[in-house]
Coordinates of C-alpha atoms in Angstrom, one line a residue:
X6 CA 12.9 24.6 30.0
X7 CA 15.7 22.9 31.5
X8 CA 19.5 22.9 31.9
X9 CA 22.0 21.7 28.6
X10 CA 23.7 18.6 28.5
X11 CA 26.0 20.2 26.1
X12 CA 25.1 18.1 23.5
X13 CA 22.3 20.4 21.0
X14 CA 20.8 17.8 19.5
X15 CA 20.5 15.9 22.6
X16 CA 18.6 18.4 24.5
X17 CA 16.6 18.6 21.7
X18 CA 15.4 15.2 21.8
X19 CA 15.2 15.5 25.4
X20 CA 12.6 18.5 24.6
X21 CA 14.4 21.2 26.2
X22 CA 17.4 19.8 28.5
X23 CA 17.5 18.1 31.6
X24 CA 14.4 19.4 33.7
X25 CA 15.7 21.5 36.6
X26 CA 16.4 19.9 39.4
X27 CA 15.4 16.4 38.4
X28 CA 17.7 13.3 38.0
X29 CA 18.2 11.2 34.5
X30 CA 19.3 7.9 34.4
X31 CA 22.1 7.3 31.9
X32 CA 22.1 3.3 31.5
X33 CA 23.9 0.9 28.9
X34 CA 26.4 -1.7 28.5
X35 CA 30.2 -0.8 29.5
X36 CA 32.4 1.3 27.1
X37 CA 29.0 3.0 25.6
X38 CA 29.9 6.7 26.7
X39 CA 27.9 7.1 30.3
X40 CA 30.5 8.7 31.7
X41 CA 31.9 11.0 29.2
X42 CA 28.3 12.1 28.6
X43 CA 27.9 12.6 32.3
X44 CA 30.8 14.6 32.2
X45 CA 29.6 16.8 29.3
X46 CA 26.5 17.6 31.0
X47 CA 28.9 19.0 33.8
X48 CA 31.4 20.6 31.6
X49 CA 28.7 22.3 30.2
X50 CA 27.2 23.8 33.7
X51 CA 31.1 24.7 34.4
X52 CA 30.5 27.1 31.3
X53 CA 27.7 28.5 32.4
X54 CA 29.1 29.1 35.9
X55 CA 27.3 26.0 38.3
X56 CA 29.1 24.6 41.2
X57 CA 29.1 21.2 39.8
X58 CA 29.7 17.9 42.0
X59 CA 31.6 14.7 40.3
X60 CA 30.9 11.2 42.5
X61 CA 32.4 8.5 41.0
X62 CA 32.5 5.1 42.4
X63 CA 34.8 2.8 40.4
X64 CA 37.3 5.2 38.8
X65 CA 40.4 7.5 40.8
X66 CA 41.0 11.0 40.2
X67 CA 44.1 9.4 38.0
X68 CA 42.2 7.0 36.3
X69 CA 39.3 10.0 35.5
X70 CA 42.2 12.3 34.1
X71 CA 43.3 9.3 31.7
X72 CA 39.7 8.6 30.4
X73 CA 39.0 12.7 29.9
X74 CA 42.5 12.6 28.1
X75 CA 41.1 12.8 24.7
X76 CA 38.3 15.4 25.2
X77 CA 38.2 19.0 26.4
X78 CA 37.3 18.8 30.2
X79 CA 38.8 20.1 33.1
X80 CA 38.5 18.2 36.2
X81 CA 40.8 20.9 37.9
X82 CA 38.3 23.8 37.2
X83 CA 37.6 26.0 40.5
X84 CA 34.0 25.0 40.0
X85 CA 34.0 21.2 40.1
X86 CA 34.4 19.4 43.2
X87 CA 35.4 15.4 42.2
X88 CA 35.4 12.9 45.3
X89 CA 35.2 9.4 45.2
X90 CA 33.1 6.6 47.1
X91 CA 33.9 3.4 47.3
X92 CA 32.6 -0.1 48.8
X93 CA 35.1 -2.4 50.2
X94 CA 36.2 -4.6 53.0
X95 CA 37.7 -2.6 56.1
X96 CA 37.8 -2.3 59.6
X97 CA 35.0 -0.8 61.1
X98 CA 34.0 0.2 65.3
X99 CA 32.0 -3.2 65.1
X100 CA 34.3 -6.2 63.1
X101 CA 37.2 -6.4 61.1
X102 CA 35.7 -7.7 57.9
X103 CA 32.4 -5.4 57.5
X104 CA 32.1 -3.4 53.8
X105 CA 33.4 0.4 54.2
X106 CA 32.9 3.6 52.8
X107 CA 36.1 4.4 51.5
X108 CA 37.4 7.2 49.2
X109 CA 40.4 6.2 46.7
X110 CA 43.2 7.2 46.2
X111 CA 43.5 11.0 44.9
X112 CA 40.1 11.2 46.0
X113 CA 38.7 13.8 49.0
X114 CA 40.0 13.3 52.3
X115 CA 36.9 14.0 54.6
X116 CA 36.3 10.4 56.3
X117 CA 38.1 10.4 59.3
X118 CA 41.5 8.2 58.8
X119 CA 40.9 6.1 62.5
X120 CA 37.9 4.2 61.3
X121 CA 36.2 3.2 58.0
X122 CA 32.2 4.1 57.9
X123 CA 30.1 1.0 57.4
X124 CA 28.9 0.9 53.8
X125 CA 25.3 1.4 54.6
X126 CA 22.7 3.5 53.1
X127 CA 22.6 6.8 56.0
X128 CA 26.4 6.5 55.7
X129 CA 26.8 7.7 52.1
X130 CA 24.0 9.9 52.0
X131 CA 25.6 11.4 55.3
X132 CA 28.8 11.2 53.9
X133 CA 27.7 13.5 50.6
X134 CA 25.7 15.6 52.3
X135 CA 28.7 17.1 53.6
X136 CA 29.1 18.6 49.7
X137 CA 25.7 20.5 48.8
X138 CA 24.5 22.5 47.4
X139 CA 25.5 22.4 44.1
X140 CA 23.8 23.3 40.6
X141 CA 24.9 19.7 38.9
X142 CA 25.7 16.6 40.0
X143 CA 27.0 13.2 38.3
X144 CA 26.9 10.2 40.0
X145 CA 29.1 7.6 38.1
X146 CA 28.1 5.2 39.0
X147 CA 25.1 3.7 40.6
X148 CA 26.8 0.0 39.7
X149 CA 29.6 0.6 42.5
X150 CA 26.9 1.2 45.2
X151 CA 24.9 -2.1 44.4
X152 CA 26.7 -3.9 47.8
X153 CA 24.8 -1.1 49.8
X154 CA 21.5 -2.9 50.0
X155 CA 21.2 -7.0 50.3
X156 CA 17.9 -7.0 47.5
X157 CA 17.1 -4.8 44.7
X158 CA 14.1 -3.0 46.6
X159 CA 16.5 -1.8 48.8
X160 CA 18.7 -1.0 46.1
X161 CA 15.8 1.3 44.7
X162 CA 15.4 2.8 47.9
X163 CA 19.2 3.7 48.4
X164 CA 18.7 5.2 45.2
X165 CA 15.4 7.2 45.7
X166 CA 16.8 8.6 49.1
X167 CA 20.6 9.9 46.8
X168 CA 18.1 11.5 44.1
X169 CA 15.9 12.9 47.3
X170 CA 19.1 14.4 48.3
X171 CA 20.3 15.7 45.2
X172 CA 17.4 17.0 44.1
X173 CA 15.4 18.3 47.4
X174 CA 18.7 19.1 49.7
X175 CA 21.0 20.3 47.4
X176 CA 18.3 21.9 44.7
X177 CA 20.8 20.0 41.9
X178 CA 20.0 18.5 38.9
X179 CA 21.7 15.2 38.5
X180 CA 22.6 12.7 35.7
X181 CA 23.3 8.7 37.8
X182 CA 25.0 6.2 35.5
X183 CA 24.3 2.3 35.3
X184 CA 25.3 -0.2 33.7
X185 CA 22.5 -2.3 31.8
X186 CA 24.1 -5.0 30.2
X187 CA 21.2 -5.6 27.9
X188 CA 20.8 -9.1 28.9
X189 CA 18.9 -8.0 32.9
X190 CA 22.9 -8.2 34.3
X191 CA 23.0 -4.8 35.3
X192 CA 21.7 -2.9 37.9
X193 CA 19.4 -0.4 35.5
X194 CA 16.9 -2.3 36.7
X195 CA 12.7 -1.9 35.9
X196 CA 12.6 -0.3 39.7
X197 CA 15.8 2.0 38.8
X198 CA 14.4 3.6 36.0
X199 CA 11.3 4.1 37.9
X200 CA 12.9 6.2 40.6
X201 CA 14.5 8.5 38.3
X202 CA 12.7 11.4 36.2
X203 CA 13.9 10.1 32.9
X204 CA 15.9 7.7 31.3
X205 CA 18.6 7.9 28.1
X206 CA 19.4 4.3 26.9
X207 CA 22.8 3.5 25.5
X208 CA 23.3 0.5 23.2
X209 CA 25.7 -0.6 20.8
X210 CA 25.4 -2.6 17.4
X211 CA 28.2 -4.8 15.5
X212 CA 27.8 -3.7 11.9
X213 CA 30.9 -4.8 9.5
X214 CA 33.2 -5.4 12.6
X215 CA 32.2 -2.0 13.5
X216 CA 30.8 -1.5 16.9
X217 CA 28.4 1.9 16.7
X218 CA 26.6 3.0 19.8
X219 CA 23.8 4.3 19.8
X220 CA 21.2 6.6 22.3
X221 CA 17.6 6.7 23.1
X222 CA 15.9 8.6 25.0
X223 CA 13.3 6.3 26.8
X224 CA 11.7 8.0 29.9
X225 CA 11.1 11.5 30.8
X226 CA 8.2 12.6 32.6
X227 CA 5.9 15.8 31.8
X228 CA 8.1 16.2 28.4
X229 CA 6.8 15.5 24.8
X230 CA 10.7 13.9 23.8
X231 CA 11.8 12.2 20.9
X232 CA 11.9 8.3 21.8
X233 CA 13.8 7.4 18.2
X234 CA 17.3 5.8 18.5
X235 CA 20.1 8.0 17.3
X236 CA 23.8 7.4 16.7
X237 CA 26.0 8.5 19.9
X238 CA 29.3 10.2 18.8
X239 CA 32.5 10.3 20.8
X240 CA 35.4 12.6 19.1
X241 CA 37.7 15.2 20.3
X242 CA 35.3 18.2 21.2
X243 CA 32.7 15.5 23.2
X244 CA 29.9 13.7 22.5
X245 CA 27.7 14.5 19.5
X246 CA 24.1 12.7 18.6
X247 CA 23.6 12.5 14.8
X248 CA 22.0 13.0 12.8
X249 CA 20.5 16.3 13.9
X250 CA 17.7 16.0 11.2
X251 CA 16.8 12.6 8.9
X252 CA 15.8 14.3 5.9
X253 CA 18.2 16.9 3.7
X254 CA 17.4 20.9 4.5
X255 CA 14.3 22.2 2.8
X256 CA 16.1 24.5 1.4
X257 CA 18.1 22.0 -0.6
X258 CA 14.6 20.4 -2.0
X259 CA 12.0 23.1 -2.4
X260 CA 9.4 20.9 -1.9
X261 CA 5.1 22.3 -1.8
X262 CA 2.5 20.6 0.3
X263 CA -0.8 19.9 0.4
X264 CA -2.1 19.4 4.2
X265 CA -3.5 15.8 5.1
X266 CA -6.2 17.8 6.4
X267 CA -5.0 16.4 10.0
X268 CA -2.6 18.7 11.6
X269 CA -0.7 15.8 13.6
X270 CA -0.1 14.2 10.3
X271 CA 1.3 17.3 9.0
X272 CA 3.5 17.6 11.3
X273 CA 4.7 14.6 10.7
X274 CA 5.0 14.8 7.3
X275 CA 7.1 17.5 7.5
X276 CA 4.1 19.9 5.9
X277 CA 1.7 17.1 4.1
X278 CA 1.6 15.0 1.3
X279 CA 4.7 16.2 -1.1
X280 CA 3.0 17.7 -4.5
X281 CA 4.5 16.0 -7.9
X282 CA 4.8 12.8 -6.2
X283 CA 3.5 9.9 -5.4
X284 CA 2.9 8.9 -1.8
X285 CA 2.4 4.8 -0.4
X286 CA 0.3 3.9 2.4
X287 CA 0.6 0.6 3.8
X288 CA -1.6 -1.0 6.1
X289 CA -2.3 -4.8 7.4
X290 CA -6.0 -5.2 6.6
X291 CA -7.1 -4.4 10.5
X292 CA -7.4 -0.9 10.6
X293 CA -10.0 1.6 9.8
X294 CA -7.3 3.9 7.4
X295 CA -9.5 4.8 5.0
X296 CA -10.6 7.4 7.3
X297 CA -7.4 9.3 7.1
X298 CA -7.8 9.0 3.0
X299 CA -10.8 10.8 3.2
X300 CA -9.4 13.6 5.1
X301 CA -6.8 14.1 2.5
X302 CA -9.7 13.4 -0.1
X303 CA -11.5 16.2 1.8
X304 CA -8.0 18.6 1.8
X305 CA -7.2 17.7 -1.7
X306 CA -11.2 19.2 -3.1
X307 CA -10.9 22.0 -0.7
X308 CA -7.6 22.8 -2.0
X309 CA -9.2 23.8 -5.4
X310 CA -7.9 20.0 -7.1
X311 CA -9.8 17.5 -8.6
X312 CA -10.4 13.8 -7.2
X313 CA -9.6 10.5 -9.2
X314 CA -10.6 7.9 -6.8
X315 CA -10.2 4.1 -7.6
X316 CA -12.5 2.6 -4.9
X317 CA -11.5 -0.2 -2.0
X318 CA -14.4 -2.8 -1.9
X319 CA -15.9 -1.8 1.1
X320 CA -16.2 1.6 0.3
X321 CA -19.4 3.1 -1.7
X322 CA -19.7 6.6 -2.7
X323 CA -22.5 7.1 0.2
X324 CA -20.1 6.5 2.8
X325 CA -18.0 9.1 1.3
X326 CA -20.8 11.6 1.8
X327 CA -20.9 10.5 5.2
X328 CA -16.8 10.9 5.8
X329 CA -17.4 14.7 4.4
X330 CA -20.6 15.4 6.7
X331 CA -18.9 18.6 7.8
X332 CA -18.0 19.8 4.3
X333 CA -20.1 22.2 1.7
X334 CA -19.9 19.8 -1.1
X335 CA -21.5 16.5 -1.9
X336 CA -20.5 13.3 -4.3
X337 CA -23.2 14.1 -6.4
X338 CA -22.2 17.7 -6.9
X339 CA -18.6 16.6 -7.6
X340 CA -19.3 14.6 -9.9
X341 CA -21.6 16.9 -11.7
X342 CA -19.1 19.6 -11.2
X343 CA -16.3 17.3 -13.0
X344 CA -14.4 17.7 -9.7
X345 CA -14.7 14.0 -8.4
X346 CA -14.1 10.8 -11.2
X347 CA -14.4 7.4 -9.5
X348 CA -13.1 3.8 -10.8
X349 CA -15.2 0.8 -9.5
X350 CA -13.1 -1.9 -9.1
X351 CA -14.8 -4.7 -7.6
X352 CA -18.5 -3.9 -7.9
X353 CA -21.4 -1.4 -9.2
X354 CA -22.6 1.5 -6.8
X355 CA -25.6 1.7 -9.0
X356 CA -24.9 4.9 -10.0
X357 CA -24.4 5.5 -13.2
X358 CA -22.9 9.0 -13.7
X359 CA -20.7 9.6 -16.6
X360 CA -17.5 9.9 -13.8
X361 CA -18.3 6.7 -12.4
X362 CA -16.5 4.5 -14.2
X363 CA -16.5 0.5 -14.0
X364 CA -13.4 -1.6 -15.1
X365 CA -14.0 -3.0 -18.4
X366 CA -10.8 -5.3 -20.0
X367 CA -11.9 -4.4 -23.2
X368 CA -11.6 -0.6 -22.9
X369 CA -7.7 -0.3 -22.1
X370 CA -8.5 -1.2 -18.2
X371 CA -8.0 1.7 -15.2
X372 CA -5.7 3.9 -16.9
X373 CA -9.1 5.5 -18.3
X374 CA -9.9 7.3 -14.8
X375 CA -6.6 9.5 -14.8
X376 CA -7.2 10.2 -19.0
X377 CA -10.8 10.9 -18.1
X378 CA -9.5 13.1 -14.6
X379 CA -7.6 15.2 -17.2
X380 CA -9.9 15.2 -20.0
X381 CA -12.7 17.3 -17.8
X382 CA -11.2 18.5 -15.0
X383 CA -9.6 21.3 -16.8
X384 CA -6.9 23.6 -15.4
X385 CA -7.3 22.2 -11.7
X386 CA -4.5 20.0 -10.3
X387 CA -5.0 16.3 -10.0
X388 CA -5.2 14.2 -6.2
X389 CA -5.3 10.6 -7.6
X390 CA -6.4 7.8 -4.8
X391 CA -5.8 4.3 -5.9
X392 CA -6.7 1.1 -3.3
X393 CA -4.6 -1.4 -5.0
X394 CA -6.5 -4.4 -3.0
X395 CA -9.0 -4.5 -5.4
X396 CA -7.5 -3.3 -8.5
X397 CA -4.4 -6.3 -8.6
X398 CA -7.5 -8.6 -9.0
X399 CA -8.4 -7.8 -12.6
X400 CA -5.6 -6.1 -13.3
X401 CA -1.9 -7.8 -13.8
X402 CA 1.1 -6.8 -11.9
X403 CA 3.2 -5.8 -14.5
X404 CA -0.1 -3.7 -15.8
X405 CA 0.1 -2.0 -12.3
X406 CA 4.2 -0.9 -13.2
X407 CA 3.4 0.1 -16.6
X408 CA 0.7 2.2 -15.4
X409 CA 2.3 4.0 -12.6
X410 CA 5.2 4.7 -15.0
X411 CA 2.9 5.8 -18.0
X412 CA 1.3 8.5 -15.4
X413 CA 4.4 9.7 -13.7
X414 CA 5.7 10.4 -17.0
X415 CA 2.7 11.7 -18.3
X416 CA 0.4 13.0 -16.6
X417 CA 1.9 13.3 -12.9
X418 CA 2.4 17.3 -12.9
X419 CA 4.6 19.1 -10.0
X420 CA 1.3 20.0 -8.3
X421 CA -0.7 17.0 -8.4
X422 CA -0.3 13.9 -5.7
X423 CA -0.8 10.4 -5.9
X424 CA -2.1 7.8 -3.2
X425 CA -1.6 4.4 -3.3
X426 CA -2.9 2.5 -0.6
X427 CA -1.3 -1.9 0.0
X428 CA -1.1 -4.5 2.1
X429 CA 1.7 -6.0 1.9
X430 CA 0.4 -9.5 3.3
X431 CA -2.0 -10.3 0.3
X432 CA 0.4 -8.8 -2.1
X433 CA 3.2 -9.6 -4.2
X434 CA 6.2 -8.9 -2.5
X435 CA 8.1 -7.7 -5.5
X436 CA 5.4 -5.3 -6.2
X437 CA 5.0 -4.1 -2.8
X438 CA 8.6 -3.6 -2.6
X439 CA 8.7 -1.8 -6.6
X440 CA 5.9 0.7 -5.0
X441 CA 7.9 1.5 -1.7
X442 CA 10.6 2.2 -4.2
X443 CA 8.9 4.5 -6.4
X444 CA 6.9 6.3 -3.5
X445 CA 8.4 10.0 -2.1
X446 CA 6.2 9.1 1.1
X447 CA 5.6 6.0 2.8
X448 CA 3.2 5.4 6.0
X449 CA 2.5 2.4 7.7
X450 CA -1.0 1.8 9.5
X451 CA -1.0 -1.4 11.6
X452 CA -2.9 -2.5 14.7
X453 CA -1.3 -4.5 17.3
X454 CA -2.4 -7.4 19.4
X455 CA -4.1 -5.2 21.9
X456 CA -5.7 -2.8 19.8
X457 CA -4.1 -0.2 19.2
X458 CA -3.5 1.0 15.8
X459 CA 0.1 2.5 15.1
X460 CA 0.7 5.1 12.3
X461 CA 4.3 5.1 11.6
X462 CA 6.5 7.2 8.8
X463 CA 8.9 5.0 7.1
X464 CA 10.2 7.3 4.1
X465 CA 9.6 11.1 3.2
X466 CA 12.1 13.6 1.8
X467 CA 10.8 15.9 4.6
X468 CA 9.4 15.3 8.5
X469 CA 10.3 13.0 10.8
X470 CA 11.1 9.4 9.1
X471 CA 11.2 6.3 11.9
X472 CA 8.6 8.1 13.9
X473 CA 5.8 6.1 15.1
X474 CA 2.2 7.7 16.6
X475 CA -1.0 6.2 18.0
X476 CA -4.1 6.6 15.5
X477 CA -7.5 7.9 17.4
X478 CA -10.6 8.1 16.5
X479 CA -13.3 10.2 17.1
X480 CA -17.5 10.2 16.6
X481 CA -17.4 14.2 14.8
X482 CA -15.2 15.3 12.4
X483 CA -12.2 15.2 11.1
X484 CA -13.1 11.7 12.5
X485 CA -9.4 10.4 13.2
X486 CA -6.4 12.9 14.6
X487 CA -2.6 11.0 15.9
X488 CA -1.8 11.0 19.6

């Protein structure tokens, strides 16, 4: 798959490693931890017994040995060769004043002491050609060779020709620092990024006059990678990401699934919708979610439960039929089979089945559909589905808390789920916020300005919490899958 960085969560987000012989940009503001990452990555082809290569273009060997102080590396090991480039003003065969290549001090000896090589693009690739092949190479950093080129085009062609020789020449794969300021002062520019294979972004956040630096990886071609910001570590054994997993060990919670009947989303989920709980689906109005409700609708029935549905307006229960085209069952026959009990909310399908229930104030309001679910359901376990847009019109707020409590203490068993779909914009805040609360699960549907509708999972004691996917849709069934 590809080579370690020495970091095991980090190669996990990178899905795999470094990619053979490819380059990775490591970018972010000074102090972040490019270079002792970079050195990691090298340490950890030293281990595996690589000829690794060490450029560094602001720091000397001394200055290198003080900043590795605290960590485990050896810049002494048989296998690493460590030289240093540097731009500055010299004496060159042409004038006096030009910008030379010039190694510092404790740095390798191979330019020739009676003149300084102009600081030019063929002069440094020349000058490190002199040092292939190698396995691994880190090139610390790309910030010391901005005076090479007079534009940033130029820059990005300085750049493309290094990688070309890294990566074609030597047959190395190599990890080039930057720094990126975060405010477009650094040299990680757009046209960097774009030269490079991939691209892990360091940043760093003041939180209680604590600094905390975080890493992302934001680029990597021909990989599926995880693009979610996680916490960069620097202690005494290297750099660690953390945390290796957002949701305790399954082994600590126990917890049985039902499928969403969309594979993506159970993968996201961690395995489906958690049974015994109650999961909240928030969306903005735009989208077209209730497609993915009557997948789970669809799961929950062929899963042997039965269905308490409280209806969204725009929903009848022939358009149900038409979500479940590729299914044995019908509305009809679920409701005659007392396997499907539905709660109109905002107006009368016409039909006028004993499990289609209408809200009446004056018969003790929606909790009837659950008492009703249990009453003729019999042994079979319960998937309750409950669009609150409609119901918080006849029904009061603190009727929707008293409810929710009465069933999870009565009625909610270990192996039945609960939906609640919300929009938080034409809600009550303190509601929303009460439901988000009391939810095991919560997913956000939204669509953005352009179209696209984003499924992202904020909360779940299992999968992949902070991870956002696109929503597709599709003319045959399942109808909807996450790309």
């Amino acid at each position: 798959m590809g080579l370690s960085t020495g970091c095991e969560r980090l190669d996990e987000l990178l899905g795999g490693g470094v990619p053979d012989k490819r380059s990775l940009l490591v970018s972010g503001p000074p102090g972040t931890g490019k270079t002792t990452l970079g050195m990691q990555f090298l340490e950890a082809g030293l281990d595996a017994g690589e000829d690794c290569l060490f450029v560094s273009t602001e720091q000397t060997v001394d200055e290198l040995e003080d900043t590795f102080e605290p960590y485990p590396f050896d810049l002494g090991h048989e296998g690493l060769t460590v030289i240093t480039v540097h731009c500055e003003p010299g004496d060159t065969m042409e004038r006096d004043d030009d910008l030379v290549v010039r190694t510092l001090e404790g740095g390798d000896r191979a330019v020739a002491e009676w003149f300084d090589l102009p600081f030019t693009r063929e002069n440094v690739v020349h000058y490190l050609s002199e040092y292939g092949p190698k396995d691994r190479i880190l090139l610390d950093s790309l910030s010391g060779l901005r005076p090479i080129a007079a534009d940033e085009v130029s820059f990005w062609r300085s750049t493309y020709d290094l990688i070309r020789l890294f990566s074609d020449t030597f047959d190395a794969t190599s990890l080039l620092t930057a720094e990126d300021g975060g405010t477009g002062d650094g040299v990680a520019s757009d046209l960097l990024r774009y030269a490079t294979h991939g691209v892990i972004e360091l940043s760093s956040v003041e939180r209680a006059n604590q600094r905390h630096t975080f890493l992302r990886v934001g680029k990597l071609r021909g990989r599926d990678h995880d693009t979610r910001r996680h916490k960069l570590v620097l202690g005494a054994d290297g750099a660690t990401v953390q945390p290796t997993q957002r949701t305790p060990p399954s082994e600590l919670l126990g917890h049985d699934h039902l499928s969403t009947g969309i594979d993506a989303l159970d993968g996201l989920l961690g395995g489906g919708l958690v049974r015994g709980g109650f999961t909240l689906l928030s969306h903005d109005g735009t989208t077209g979610y209730y497609a993915i409700n009557a997948r789970m609708l669809a799961s929950a029935i062929e899963a042997g439960m039965a269905a308490a549905v409280a209806l969204p307006a725009e929903v009848s229960l022939s358009r149900l039929d038409r979500y479940w085209s590729d299914t044995d069952w019908t509305v009809e026959g679920l409701l005659d089979d007392d396997r499907l009990f539905v709660l109109e909310l905002a107006e009368s399908n016409g039909d006028d089945h004993r499990n289609v229930l209408t809200y009446d104030e004056e018969e003790r309001d929606w909790r009837r559909l659950s008492e009703c679910c249990y009453e003729r359901s019999g042994d079979r376990p319960l998937f309750a589905f409950v669009d609150t847009e409609p119901l918080l019109e006849q029904v009061s707020r603190q009727r929707v808390r008293d409810v929710r409590y009465h069933a999870a203490a009565h009625h909610t068993d270990e192996d039945d789920i609960v939906v609640y779909t919300i929009n938080p914009a034409v809600q009550d805040t303190s509601l929303v916020e009460f439901l988000v609360d009391t939810s095991r699960q919560t997913i956000r549907i939204e669509r953005g300005d352009d179209g696209i509708e984003w499924l992202t999972l904020r909360k779940s004691p299992t999968g992949s919490p902070g991870t956002s996917t696109v929503v597709a849709y599709d003319e045959t069934p399942p109808y909807v899958d996450l790309v």
